[in-house]
mmCIF file of C-alpha atoms in Angstrom:
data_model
loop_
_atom_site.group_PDB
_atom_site.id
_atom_site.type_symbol
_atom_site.label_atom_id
_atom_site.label_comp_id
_atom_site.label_asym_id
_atom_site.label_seq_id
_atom_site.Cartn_x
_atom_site.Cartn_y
_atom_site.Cartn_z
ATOM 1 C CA UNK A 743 32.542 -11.075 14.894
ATOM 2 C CA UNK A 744 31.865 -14.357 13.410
ATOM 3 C CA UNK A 745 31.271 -16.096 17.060
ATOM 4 C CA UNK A 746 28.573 -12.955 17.666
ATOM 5 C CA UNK A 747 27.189 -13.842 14.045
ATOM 6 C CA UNK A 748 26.624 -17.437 15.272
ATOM 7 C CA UNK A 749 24.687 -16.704 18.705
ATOM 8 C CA UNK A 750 22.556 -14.279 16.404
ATOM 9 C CA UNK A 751 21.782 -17.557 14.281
ATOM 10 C CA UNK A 752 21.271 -20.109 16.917
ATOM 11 C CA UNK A 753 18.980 -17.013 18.849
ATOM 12 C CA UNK A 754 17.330 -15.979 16.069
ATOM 13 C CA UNK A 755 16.786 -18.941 13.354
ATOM 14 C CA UNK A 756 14.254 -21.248 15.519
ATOM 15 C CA UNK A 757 12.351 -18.141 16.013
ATOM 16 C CA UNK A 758 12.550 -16.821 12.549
ATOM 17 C CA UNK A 759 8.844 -15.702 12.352
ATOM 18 C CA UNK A 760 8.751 -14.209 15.880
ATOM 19 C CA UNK A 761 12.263 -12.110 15.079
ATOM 20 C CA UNK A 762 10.590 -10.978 11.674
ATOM 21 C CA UNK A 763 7.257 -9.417 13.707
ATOM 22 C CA UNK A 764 9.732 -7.992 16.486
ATOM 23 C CA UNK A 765 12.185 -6.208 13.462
ATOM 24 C CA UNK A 766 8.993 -4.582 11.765
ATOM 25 C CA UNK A 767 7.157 -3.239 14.689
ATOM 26 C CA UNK A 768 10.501 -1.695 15.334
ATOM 27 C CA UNK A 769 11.057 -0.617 12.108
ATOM 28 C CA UNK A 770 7.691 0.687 12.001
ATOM 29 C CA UNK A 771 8.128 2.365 15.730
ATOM 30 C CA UNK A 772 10.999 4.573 14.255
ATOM 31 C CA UNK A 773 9.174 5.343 11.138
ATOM 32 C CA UNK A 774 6.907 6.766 12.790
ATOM 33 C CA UNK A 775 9.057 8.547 14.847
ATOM 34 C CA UNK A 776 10.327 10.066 11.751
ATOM 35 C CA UNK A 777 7.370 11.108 10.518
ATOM 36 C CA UNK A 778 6.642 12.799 13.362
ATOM 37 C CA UNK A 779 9.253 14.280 14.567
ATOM 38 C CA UNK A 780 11.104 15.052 11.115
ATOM 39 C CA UNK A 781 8.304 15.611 8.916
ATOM 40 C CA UNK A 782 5.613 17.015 11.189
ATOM 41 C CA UNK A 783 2.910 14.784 10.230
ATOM 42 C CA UNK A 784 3.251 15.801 6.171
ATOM 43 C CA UNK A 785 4.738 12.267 5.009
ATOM 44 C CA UNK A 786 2.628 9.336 6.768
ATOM 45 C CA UNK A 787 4.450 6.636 8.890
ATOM 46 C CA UNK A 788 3.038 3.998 7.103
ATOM 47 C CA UNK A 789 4.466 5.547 3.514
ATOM 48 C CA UNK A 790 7.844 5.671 5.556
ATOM 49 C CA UNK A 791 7.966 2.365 6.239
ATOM 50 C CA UNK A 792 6.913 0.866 2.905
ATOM 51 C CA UNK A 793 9.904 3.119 1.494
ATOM 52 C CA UNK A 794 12.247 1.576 3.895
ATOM 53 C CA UNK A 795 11.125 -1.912 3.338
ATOM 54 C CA UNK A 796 11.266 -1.742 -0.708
ATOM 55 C CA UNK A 797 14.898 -0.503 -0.269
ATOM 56 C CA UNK A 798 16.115 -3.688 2.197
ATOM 57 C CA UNK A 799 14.171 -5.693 -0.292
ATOM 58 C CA UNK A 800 16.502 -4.359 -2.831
ATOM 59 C CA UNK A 801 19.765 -4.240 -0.526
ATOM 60 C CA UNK A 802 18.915 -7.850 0.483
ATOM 61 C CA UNK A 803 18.765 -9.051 -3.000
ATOM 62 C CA UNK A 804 21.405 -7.132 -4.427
ATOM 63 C CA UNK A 805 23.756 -8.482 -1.440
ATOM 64 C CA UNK A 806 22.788 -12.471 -2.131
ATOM 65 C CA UNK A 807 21.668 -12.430 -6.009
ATOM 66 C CA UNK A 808 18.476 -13.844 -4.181
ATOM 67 C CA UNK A 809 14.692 -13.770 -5.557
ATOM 68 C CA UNK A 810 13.280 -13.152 -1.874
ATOM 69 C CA UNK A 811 14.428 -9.652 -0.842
ATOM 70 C CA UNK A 812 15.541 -9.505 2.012
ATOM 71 C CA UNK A 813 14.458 -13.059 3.196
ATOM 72 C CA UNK A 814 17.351 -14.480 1.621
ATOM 73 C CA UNK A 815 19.511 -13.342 4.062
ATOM 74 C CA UNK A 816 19.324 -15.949 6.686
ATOM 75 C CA UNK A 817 18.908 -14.003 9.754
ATOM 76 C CA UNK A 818 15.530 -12.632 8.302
ATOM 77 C CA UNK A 819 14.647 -15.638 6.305
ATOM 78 C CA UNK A 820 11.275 -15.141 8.943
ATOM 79 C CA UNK A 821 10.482 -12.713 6.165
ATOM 80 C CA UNK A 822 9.500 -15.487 3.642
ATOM 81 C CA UNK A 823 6.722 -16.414 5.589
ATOM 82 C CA UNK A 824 5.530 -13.240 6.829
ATOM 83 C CA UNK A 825 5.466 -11.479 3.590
ATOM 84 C CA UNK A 826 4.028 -14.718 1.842
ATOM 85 C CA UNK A 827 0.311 -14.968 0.691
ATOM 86 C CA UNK A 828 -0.834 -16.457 3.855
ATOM 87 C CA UNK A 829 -0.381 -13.946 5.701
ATOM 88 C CA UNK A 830 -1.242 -11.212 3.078
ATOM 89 C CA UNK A 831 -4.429 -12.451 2.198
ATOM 90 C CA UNK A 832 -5.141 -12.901 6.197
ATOM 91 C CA UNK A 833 -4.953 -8.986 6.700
ATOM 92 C CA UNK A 834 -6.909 -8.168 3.373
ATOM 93 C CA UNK A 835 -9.468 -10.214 4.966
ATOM 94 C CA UNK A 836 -8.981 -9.202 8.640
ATOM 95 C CA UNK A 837 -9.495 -5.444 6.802
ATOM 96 C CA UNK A 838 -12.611 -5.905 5.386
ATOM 97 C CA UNK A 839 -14.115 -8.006 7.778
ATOM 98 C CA UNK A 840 -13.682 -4.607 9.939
ATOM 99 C CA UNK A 841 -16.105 -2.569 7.831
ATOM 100 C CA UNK A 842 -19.369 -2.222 8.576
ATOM 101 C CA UNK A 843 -22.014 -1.701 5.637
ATOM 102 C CA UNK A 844 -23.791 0.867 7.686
ATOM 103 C CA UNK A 845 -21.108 3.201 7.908
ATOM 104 C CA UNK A 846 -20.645 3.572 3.831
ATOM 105 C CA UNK A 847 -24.831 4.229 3.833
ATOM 106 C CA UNK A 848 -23.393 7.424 5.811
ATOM 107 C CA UNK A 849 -20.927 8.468 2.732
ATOM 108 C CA UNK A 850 -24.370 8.455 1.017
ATOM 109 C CA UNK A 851 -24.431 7.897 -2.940
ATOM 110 C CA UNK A 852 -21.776 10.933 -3.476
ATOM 111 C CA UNK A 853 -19.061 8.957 -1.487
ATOM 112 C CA UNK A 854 -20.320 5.701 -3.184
ATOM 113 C CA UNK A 855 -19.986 6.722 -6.322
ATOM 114 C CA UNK A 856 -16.723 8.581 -5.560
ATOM 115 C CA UNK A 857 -15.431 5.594 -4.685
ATOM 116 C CA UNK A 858 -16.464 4.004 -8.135
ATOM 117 C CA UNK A 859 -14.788 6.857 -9.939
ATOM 118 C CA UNK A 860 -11.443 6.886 -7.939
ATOM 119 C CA UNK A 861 -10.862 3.523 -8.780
ATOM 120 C CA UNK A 862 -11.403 3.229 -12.048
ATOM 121 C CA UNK A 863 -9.331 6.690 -12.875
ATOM 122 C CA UNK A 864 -6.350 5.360 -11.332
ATOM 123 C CA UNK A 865 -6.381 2.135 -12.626
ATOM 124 C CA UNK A 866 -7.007 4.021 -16.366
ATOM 125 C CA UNK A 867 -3.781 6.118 -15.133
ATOM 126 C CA UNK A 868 -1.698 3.592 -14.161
ATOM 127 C CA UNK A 869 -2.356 1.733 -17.488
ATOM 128 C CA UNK A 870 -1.480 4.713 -19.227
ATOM 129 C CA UNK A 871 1.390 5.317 -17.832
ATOM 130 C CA UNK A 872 2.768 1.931 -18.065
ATOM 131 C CA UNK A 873 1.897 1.862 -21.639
ATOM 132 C CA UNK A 874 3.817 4.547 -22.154
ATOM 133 C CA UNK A 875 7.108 3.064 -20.596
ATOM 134 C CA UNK A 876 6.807 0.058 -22.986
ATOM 135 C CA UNK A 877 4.632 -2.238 -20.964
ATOM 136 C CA UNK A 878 2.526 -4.343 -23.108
ATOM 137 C CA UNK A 879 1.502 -7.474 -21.526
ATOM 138 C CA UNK A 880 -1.961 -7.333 -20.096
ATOM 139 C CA UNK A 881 -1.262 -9.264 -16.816
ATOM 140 C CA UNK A 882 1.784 -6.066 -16.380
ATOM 141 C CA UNK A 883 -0.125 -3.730 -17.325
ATOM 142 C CA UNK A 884 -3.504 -5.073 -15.003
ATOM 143 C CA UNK A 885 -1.056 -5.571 -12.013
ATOM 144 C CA UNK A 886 0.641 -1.765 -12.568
ATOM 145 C CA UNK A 887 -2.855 -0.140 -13.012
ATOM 146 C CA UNK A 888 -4.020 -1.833 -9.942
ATOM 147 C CA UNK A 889 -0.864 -0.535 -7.957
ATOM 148 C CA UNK A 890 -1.818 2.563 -8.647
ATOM 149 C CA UNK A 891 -5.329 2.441 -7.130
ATOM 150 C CA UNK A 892 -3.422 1.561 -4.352
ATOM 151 C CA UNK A 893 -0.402 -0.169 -2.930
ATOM 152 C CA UNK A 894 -2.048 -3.156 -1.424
ATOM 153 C CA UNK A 895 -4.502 -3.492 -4.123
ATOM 154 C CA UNK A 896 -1.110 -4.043 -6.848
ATOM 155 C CA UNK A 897 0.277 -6.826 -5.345
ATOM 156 C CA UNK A 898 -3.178 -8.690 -4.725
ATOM 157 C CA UNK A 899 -3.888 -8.208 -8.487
ATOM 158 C CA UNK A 900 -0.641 -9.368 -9.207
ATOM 159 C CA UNK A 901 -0.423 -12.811 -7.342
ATOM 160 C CA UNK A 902 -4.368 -13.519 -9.042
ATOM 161 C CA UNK A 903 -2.494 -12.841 -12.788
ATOM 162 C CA UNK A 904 0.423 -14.656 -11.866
ATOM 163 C CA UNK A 905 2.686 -11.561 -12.358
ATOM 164 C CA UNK A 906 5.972 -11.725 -11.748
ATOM 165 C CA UNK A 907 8.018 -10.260 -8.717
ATOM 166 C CA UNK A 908 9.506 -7.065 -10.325
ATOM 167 C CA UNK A 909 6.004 -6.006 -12.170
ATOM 168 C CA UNK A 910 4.656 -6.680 -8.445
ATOM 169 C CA UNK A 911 7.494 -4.274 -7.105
ATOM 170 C CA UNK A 912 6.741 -1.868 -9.612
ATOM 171 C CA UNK A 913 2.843 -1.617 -8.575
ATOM 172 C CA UNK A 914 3.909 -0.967 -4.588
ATOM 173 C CA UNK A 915 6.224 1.485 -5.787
ATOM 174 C CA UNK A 916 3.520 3.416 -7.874
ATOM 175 C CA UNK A 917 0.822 2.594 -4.586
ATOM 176 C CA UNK A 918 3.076 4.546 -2.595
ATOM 177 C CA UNK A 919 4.285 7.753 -4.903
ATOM 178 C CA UNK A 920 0.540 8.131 -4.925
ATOM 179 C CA UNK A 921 0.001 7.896 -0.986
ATOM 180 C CA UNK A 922 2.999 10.337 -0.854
ATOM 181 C CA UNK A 923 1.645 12.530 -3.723
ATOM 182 C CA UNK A 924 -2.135 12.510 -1.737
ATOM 183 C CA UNK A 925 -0.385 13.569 1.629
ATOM 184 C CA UNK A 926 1.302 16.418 0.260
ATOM 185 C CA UNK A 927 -0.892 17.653 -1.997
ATOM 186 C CA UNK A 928 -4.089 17.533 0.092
ATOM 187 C CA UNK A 929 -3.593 20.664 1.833
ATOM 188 C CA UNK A 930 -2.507 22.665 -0.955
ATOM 189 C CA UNK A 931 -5.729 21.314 -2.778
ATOM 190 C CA UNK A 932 -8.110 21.716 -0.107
ATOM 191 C CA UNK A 933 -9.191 25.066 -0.548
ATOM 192 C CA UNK A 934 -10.046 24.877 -4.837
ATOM 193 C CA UNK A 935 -11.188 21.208 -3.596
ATOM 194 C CA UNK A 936 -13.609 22.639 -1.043
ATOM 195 C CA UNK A 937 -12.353 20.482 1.830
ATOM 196 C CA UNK A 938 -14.282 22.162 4.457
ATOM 197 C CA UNK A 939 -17.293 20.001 5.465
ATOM 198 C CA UNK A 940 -17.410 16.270 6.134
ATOM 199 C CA UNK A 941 -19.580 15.291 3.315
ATOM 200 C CA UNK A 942 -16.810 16.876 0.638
ATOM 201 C CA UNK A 943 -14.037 14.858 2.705
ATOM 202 C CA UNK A 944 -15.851 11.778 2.591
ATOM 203 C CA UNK A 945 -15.808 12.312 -1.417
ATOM 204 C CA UNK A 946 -12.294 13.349 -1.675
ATOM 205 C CA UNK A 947 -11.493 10.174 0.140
ATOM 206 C CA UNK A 948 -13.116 7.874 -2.203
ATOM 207 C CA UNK A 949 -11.570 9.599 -5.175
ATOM 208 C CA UNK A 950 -8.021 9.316 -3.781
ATOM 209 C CA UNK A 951 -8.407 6.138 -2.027
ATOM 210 C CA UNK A 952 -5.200 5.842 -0.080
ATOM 211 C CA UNK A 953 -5.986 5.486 3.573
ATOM 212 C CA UNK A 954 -2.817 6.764 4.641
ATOM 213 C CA UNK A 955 -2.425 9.500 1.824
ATOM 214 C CA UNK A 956 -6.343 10.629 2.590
ATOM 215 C CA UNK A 957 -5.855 10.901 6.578
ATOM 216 C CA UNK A 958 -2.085 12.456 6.629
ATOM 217 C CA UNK A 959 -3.109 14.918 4.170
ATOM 218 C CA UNK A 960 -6.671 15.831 5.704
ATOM 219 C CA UNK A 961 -4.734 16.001 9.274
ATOM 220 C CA UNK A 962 -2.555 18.262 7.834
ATOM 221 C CA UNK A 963 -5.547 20.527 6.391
ATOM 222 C CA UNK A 964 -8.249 19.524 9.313
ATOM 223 C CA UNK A 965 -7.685 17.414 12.154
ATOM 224 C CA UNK A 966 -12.105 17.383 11.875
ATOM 225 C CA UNK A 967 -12.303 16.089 8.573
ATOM 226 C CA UNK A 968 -9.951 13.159 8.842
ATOM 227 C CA UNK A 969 -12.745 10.163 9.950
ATOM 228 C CA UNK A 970 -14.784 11.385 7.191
ATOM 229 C CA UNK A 971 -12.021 11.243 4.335
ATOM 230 C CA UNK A 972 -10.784 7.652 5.845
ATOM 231 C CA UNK A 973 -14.657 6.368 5.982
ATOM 232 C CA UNK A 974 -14.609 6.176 2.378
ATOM 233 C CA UNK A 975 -10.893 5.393 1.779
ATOM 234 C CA UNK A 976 -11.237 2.405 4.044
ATOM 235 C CA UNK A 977 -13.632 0.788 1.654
ATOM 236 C CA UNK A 978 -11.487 1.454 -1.202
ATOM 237 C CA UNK A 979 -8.501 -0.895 -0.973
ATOM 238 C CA UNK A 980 -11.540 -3.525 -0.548
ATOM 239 C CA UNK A 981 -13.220 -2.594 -3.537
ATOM 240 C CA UNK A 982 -10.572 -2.207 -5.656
ATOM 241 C CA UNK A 983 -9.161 -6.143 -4.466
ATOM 242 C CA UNK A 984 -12.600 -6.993 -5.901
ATOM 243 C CA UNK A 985 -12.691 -5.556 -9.395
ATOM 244 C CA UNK A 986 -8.878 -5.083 -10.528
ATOM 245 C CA UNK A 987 -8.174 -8.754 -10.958
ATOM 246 C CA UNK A 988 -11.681 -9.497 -12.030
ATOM 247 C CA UNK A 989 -13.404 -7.071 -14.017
ATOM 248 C CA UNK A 990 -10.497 -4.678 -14.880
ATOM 249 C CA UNK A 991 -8.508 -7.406 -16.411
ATOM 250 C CA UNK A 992 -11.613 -8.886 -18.380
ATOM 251 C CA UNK A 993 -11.944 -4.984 -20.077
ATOM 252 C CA UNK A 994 -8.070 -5.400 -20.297
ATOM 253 C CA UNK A 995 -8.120 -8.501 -22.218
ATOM 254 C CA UNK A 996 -10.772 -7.088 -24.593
ATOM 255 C CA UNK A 997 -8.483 -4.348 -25.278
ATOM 256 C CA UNK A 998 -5.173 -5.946 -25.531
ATOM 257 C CA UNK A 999 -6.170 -9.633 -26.434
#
């Protein structure tokens, strides 16, 4: 056992970073197996996968009393780097620099000012909700409002304020019980939503926001209406990267000083 441990090292630890892409993408090839397969499309892949990673985060750290998740272990410590800011921020970009302008003139000013309302109402939730479990700080309570806007948008917040790691946590966590939420409520909302025609999808996804809540639960009602909901979702993790750590926290600071 302990010589097999070894050759996994000397393999694996000169190609930590390489190991770390090859471990997600399969990972992320059986999650969305599962979602497929077991779920039938309800639960997204992607919301799969973030579940599965949180809970080696916390296995990881729980076996080594380590700060890193599962990048303390030092098979994955690949994981370090590839989770780290560089690399974060490099896909935020990467994202936005893959929308195109003339696509949200489509949404028209409905889905614009959809998206404008969907943010702000789940930031205002999140806050709330936090606030009610004892959260006081305004950098927590910023980061945990922008987590629930979306699960990307949490963390980015977060690493602006300088929050720390388990208030960062917490905002993924409530990013993805809201992508969950979105995919399996979408279909039982549709009809008292009026998700029938492409312009109402294109407002429903800038209200919810979620990419991969908005298209699992519109594929689940429509197959049709799914590019529509995920035009306007797409620009919503953007948006809401631009205002949470800037203007939400300013109105934030007024408020809590």
């Amino acid at each position: 056992m302990d010589q097999t441990y070894a050759f996994l090292m000397e393999l694996v630890k000169p190609r930590a970073l390489i190991f770390s892409f090859v471990f997600v993408g399969a990972l992320t090839w059986l999650c969305y197996q599962f979602s497929t397969k077991i779920t039938r499309g309800r639960v997204h892949g992607s919301a799969v996968a973030i579940v599965v990673g949180l809970i080696l985060a916390f296995v990881g750290g729980m076996l080594t009393n380590g700060k890193r998740g599962i990048a303390d272990i030092p098979m994955f410590a690949g994981f370090a780097l590839m989770g780290g800011a560089m690399l974060r921020d490099f896909c935020i970009i990467a994202t936005a620099y893959g929308v195109r302008m003339e696509e949200l003139k489509k949404a028209g000013l409905a889905g614009v000012l959809s998206l404008v309302v969907g943010t702000f109402v789940a930031f205002v939730v999140g806050v709330v909700i936090a606030y009610a479990f004892g959260y006081r700080g305004t950098v927590d309570l910023t980061t945990i409002g922008a987590g629930a806007v979306t699960f990307i948008v949490g963390p980015v917040t977060g690493s602006a304020l300088g929050a720390s790691s388990d208030i960062v946590a917490l905002s993924i966590a409530a990013g993805v019980v809201k992508s969950i939420a979105v995919m399996i409520l979408t279909p039982f909302l549709a009809k008292p939503f009026g998700l029938t025609n492409p312009a109402a999808a294109m407002v429903y996804g800038g209200l919810m926001g979620t990419t991969s809540g908005t298209a699992a639960g519109l594929a689940a009602t429509d197959p049709r209406l799914v590019p529509y909901g995920a035009l306007t979702a797409t620009f919503y993790t953007g948006f809401g990267c631009l205002v949470c750590p800037s203007i939400c926290y300013i109105i934030m600071r007024m408020i809590f000083g």
